Short mmCIF file of C-alpha atoms in Angstrom, two decimals:
data_model
loop_
_atom_site.label_atom_id
_atom_site.label_comp_id
_atom_site.label_asym_id
_atom_site.label_seq_id
_atom_site.Cartn_x
_atom_site.Cartn_y
_atom_site.Cartn_z
CA MET A 24 -22.56 -16.78 -7.65
CA ASP A 25 -18.92 -15.96 -6.80
CA GLU A 26 -16.52 -18.84 -7.25
CA VAL A 27 -14.41 -20.15 -4.39
CA GLN A 28 -10.75 -19.47 -5.08
CA VAL A 29 -8.07 -21.35 -3.13
CA VAL A 30 -5.43 -18.72 -2.39
CA VAL A 31 -3.11 -20.99 -0.44
CA ALA A 32 -3.60 -24.35 1.21
CA HIS A 33 -1.36 -26.73 3.09
CA SER A 34 -1.53 -28.94 6.16
CA GLU A 35 -1.32 -26.06 8.63
CA ARG A 36 -3.83 -23.58 7.21
CA ALA A 37 -5.83 -22.58 4.16
CA THR A 38 -7.08 -19.29 2.74
CA LEU A 39 -10.08 -19.12 0.43
CA ARG A 40 -11.51 -16.15 -1.46
CA VAL A 41 -15.20 -15.74 -2.20
CA GLY A 42 -15.86 -12.45 -3.93
CA ASP A 43 -14.40 -9.71 -1.74
CA VAL A 44 -14.20 -11.92 1.35
CA PHE A 45 -11.23 -14.00 2.43
CA LEU A 46 -11.81 -16.99 4.69
CA LYS A 47 -8.78 -18.08 6.68
CA VAL A 48 -9.04 -21.56 8.16
CA ASP A 49 -6.47 -22.31 10.84
CA ALA A 50 -6.59 -25.06 13.45
CA ASP A 51 -4.19 -23.06 15.64
CA GLN A 52 -6.49 -20.66 17.48
CA ALA A 53 -3.52 -18.83 19.00
CA ARG A 54 -2.36 -17.89 15.51
CA ILE A 55 -5.77 -16.42 14.65
CA ASP A 56 -5.85 -14.57 17.96
CA ALA A 57 -2.41 -13.12 17.26
CA GLU A 58 -3.48 -11.99 13.81
CA VAL A 59 -6.61 -10.19 14.99
CA GLU A 60 -4.76 -8.53 17.86
CA ALA A 61 -1.91 -7.38 15.61
CA MET A 62 -4.28 -5.88 13.05
CA SER A 63 -6.07 -3.95 15.79
CA LEU A 64 -2.78 -2.46 17.01
CA ALA A 65 -0.90 -1.83 13.75
CA PRO A 66 -0.78 1.86 12.70
CA VAL A 67 -0.91 0.93 9.00
CA PRO A 68 -3.85 -0.06 6.75
CA THR A 69 -5.06 -3.61 7.48
CA PRO A 70 -8.03 -5.70 6.32
CA GLU A 71 -11.39 -5.26 8.02
CA VAL A 72 -12.33 -8.22 10.22
CA LEU A 73 -15.86 -9.22 9.20
CA TRP A 74 -16.44 -12.07 11.63
CA ARG A 75 -14.75 -14.89 13.53
CA LYS A 76 -16.01 -18.38 14.19
CA PRO A 77 -13.12 -20.70 15.07
CA PRO A 78 -11.39 -22.10 13.17
CA VAL A 79 -12.42 -19.51 10.51
CA LEU A 80 -11.55 -15.82 10.28
CA ALA A 81 -13.37 -13.75 7.64
CA ILE A 82 -11.72 -10.55 6.44
CA ALA A 83 -12.50 -8.08 3.67
CA ALA A 84 -10.30 -7.75 0.61
CA VAL A 85 -8.10 -4.65 0.50
CA PRO A 86 -8.01 -2.42 -2.60
CA GLY A 87 -5.03 -2.13 -4.89
CA ALA A 88 -2.47 -4.69 -5.98
CA THR A 89 0.81 -6.09 -4.75
CA LEU A 90 4.19 -4.89 -5.98
CA GLY A 91 4.93 -8.31 -7.42
CA ARG A 92 5.65 -11.77 -6.12
CA LEU A 93 8.63 -13.91 -5.24
CA GLY A 94 9.85 -15.55 -8.41
CA GLY A 95 8.15 -12.99 -10.64
CA PRO A 96 8.86 -9.47 -11.86
CA SER A 97 8.50 -6.57 -9.48
CA THR A 98 6.04 -3.85 -10.43
CA GLY A 99 5.24 -0.37 -9.23
CA SER A 100 7.15 2.88 -9.33
CA PRO A 101 10.10 3.70 -7.08
CA ALA A 102 7.70 6.00 -5.21
CA ALA A 103 5.37 3.04 -4.52
CA TRP A 104 8.24 1.03 -3.08
CA ALA A 105 9.30 4.02 -1.01
CA ALA A 106 5.72 4.31 0.28
CA ALA A 107 5.89 0.69 1.34
CA GLY A 108 9.17 1.44 3.12
CA ALA A 109 7.57 4.38 4.93
CA ALA A 110 4.65 2.18 6.06
CA ILE A 111 7.05 -0.47 7.33
CA ARG A 112 8.95 2.20 9.29
CA GLU A 113 5.66 3.44 10.80
CA LEU A 114 4.93 -0.11 11.94
CA HIS A 115 8.40 -0.60 13.39
CA ASP A 116 8.16 2.70 15.31
CA ALA A 117 4.77 1.83 16.83
CA PRO A 118 4.34 0.84 20.50
CA LEU A 119 5.44 -2.74 21.06
CA PRO A 120 2.80 -5.49 21.15
CA ARG A 121 2.85 -7.87 24.09
CA ARG A 122 3.56 -10.95 21.97
CA SER A 123 6.87 -12.09 20.54
CA GLY A 124 6.53 -12.78 16.82
CA GLN A 125 8.22 -14.88 14.15
CA ALA A 126 10.92 -12.21 13.88
CA GLY A 127 11.48 -12.34 17.63
CA ARG A 128 13.44 -15.54 18.06
CA SER A 129 16.67 -15.12 19.99
CA PRO A 130 20.06 -15.35 18.22
CA VAL A 131 20.89 -18.47 20.22
CA GLU A 132 17.62 -20.17 19.30
CA LEU A 133 18.01 -19.21 15.64
CA ALA A 134 21.61 -20.40 15.46
CA ALA A 135 20.66 -23.83 16.80
CA GLU A 136 17.70 -24.10 14.40
CA LEU A 137 19.82 -22.93 11.47
CA ASP A 138 22.65 -25.36 12.14
CA ALA A 139 20.24 -28.27 12.42
CA GLU A 140 18.48 -27.23 9.21
CA CYS A 141 21.73 -26.84 7.29
CA ALA A 142 22.76 -30.35 8.33
CA LEU A 143 19.44 -31.76 7.09
CA LEU A 144 19.64 -29.90 3.77
CA VAL A 145 23.00 -31.50 3.05
CA ALA A 146 22.26 -34.94 4.53
CA ASN A 147 19.03 -35.22 2.51
CA GLY A 148 20.72 -34.09 -0.69
CA LEU A 149 18.42 -31.09 -1.09
CA LEU A 150 21.21 -28.57 -1.60
CA PRO A 151 24.96 -28.80 -2.33
CA ALA A 152 27.17 -28.59 0.75
CA GLU A 153 29.15 -25.64 -0.58
CA LEU A 154 25.96 -23.63 -1.18
CA VAL A 155 24.73 -24.32 2.34
CA THR A 156 28.11 -23.59 3.91
CA ARG A 157 28.54 -20.27 2.13
CA ASN A 158 25.05 -19.06 3.05
CA ARG A 159 25.48 -20.21 6.64
CA GLN A 160 28.53 -17.95 6.76
CA VAL A 161 26.55 -15.02 5.33
CA ALA A 162 23.67 -15.68 7.74
CA GLU A 163 25.92 -15.29 10.77
CA ALA A 164 25.64 -11.48 10.59
CA ALA A 165 21.92 -11.70 11.44
CA LEU A 166 22.65 -13.55 14.68
CA ARG A 167 23.29 -10.51 16.84
CA PRO A 168 21.46 -8.55 19.55
CA TRP A 169 18.67 -6.31 18.22
CA THR A 170 16.28 -3.71 19.58
CA PRO A 171 12.69 -5.03 19.60
CA ALA A 172 10.26 -3.47 17.14
CA PHE A 173 6.62 -4.09 16.17
CA THR A 174 7.21 -6.54 13.32
CA HIS A 175 4.87 -8.18 10.83
CA GLY A 176 6.90 -11.40 10.86
CA ASP A 177 5.89 -12.59 7.37
CA LEU A 178 6.16 -9.42 5.29
CA GLN A 179 6.32 -11.08 1.90
CA ILE A 180 5.91 -8.83 -1.13
CA ALA A 181 2.54 -10.51 -1.75
CA HIS A 182 1.27 -9.23 1.60
CA VAL A 183 1.62 -5.50 0.85
CA PHE A 184 -0.98 -3.80 -1.40
CA VAL A 185 -0.65 -0.41 -3.05
CA ASP A 186 -2.82 1.76 -5.26
CA GLY A 187 -0.62 4.12 -7.25
CA ASP A 188 1.94 5.33 -4.73
CA GLU A 189 -0.19 4.73 -1.65
CA VAL A 190 -0.18 1.65 0.61
CA THR A 191 -3.78 0.44 0.86
CA GLY A 192 -3.36 -2.63 3.05
CA ILE A 193 -0.98 -5.10 4.64
CA ILE A 194 -2.37 -8.60 5.15
CA ASP A 195 -1.55 -11.88 6.94
CA TRP A 196 -0.53 -10.84 10.46
CA SER A 197 -0.44 -14.26 12.15
CA GLU A 198 3.34 -14.08 12.75
CA ALA A 199 3.34 -10.49 14.05
CA GLY A 200 4.84 -9.38 17.33
CA ARG A 201 8.03 -8.09 18.90
CA GLY A 202 11.02 -8.81 16.71
CA ASP A 203 13.98 -7.72 14.62
CA ALA A 204 12.98 -4.93 12.22
CA LEU A 205 15.58 -6.00 9.65
CA TYR A 206 13.87 -9.39 9.36
CA ASP A 207 10.82 -7.59 7.95
CA LEU A 208 12.88 -5.53 5.52
CA ALA A 209 14.72 -8.61 4.29
CA THR A 210 11.50 -10.59 3.90
CA PHE A 211 9.86 -7.81 1.90
CA THR A 212 12.81 -7.49 -0.50
CA LEU A 213 13.64 -11.22 -0.75
CA GLY A 214 14.28 -12.01 -4.40
CA HIS A 215 13.99 -8.33 -5.32
CA GLU A 216 17.32 -6.98 -4.12
CA GLU A 217 17.22 -4.29 -6.79
CA ARG A 218 14.31 -2.64 -4.96
CA LEU A 219 16.03 -2.33 -1.59
CA ASP A 220 17.27 1.22 -2.22
CA ASP A 221 13.72 2.32 -3.14
CA VAL A 222 12.34 0.78 0.05
CA LEU A 223 15.03 2.41 2.19
CA ALA A 224 14.30 5.79 0.57
CA GLY A 225 10.95 5.65 2.36
CA TYR A 226 12.07 3.68 5.41
CA GLY A 227 15.02 5.88 6.33
CA GLY A 228 18.70 5.38 6.97
CA GLY A 229 20.76 3.70 9.63
CA ILE A 230 20.21 0.21 8.19
CA ASP A 231 23.00 -2.37 8.29
CA LEU A 232 22.84 -3.82 4.76
CA GLU A 233 25.07 -6.74 5.75
CA VAL A 234 22.39 -7.84 8.22
CA VAL A 235 19.63 -7.53 5.61
CA ARG A 236 21.66 -9.74 3.24
CA ALA A 237 22.27 -12.15 6.11
CA TRP A 238 18.53 -12.43 6.68
CA TRP A 239 18.03 -13.23 2.98
CA SER A 240 20.32 -16.23 3.40
CA LEU A 241 18.98 -17.25 6.81
CA ARG A 242 15.32 -17.08 5.84
CA SER A 243 15.96 -18.99 2.62
CA LEU A 244 17.94 -21.74 4.34
CA LEU A 245 15.17 -22.26 6.88
CA ALA A 246 12.44 -22.22 4.23
CA VAL A 247 13.67 -24.68 1.58
CA ARG A 248 12.79 -27.97 3.27
CA TRP A 249 9.48 -26.64 4.69
CA LEU A 250 8.41 -25.43 1.25
CA ILE A 251 9.19 -28.77 -0.39
CA GLU A 252 7.34 -30.71 2.32
CA HIS A 253 4.26 -28.48 1.96
CA GLY A 254 3.97 -28.69 -1.82
CA PHE A 255 5.83 -25.52 -2.85
CA ASP A 256 8.91 -25.26 -5.08
CA PRO A 257 11.82 -23.18 -3.77
CA PHE A 258 13.76 -24.05 -6.94
CA THR A 259 11.44 -21.91 -9.09
CA PRO A 260 13.53 -19.20 -10.79
CA GLY A 261 13.88 -16.15 -8.58
CA CYS A 262 12.83 -17.97 -5.42
CA GLU A 263 14.71 -19.16 -2.34
CA VAL A 264 17.34 -21.36 -3.97
CA ASP A 265 18.22 -18.61 -6.45
CA VAL A 266 18.53 -16.21 -3.52
CA LEU A 267 21.03 -18.62 -1.95
CA ARG A 268 22.93 -19.00 -5.23
CA SER A 269 23.24 -15.22 -5.56
CA ARG A 270 25.41 -15.17 -2.45
CA MET A 271 28.06 -17.42 -4.00
#
């Protein structure tokens, strides 16, 4: 009998693996609906939906392996990273979905959330004030008008699978929708800045690198407290706090 593997679990959702089947348990039905809809619309490889019975979504495993993980070494050839960039570009150029995604928050909304979060990080002693202040300055460049694109919204390196130099699947679409394309690019390269040129070789030019760097800071600032409260460690080498320190 296949063992049950806990892939990720916290108070909002859990993902289990049994053999080649992933079971996603989420009390927020809207999030599951958004994920299924996004996978049906995305012009890139996505997992096969096997069945749905709220609050559970069952999907098939995708072949291949990820290009690494946050806090760990990156793997894969430059061509594999370029292939990932090309797939991300194909997604961003696709017809827009009707929903607004995680990458679709307005600059005004984000600025208010970011300022409140920065104040909490300092007041609670989670991060030094100078580290927060510097990254808040860097993050400002992301708070600008943007042209909506079809975004994944949580395009972590662990969510993109490749086999050789071919993208075989992109998983975890619950945050997908209209949004800022550079948010996706920054999320995918978070903690792996050295791979950005390879990704852009496949994605194409015309990218404002200052905005990508700003998203690295912004995403990390917003993530630190949530990660701690949900049992994760943003202080692990190579993770969010190191990303913030690299901007000093």
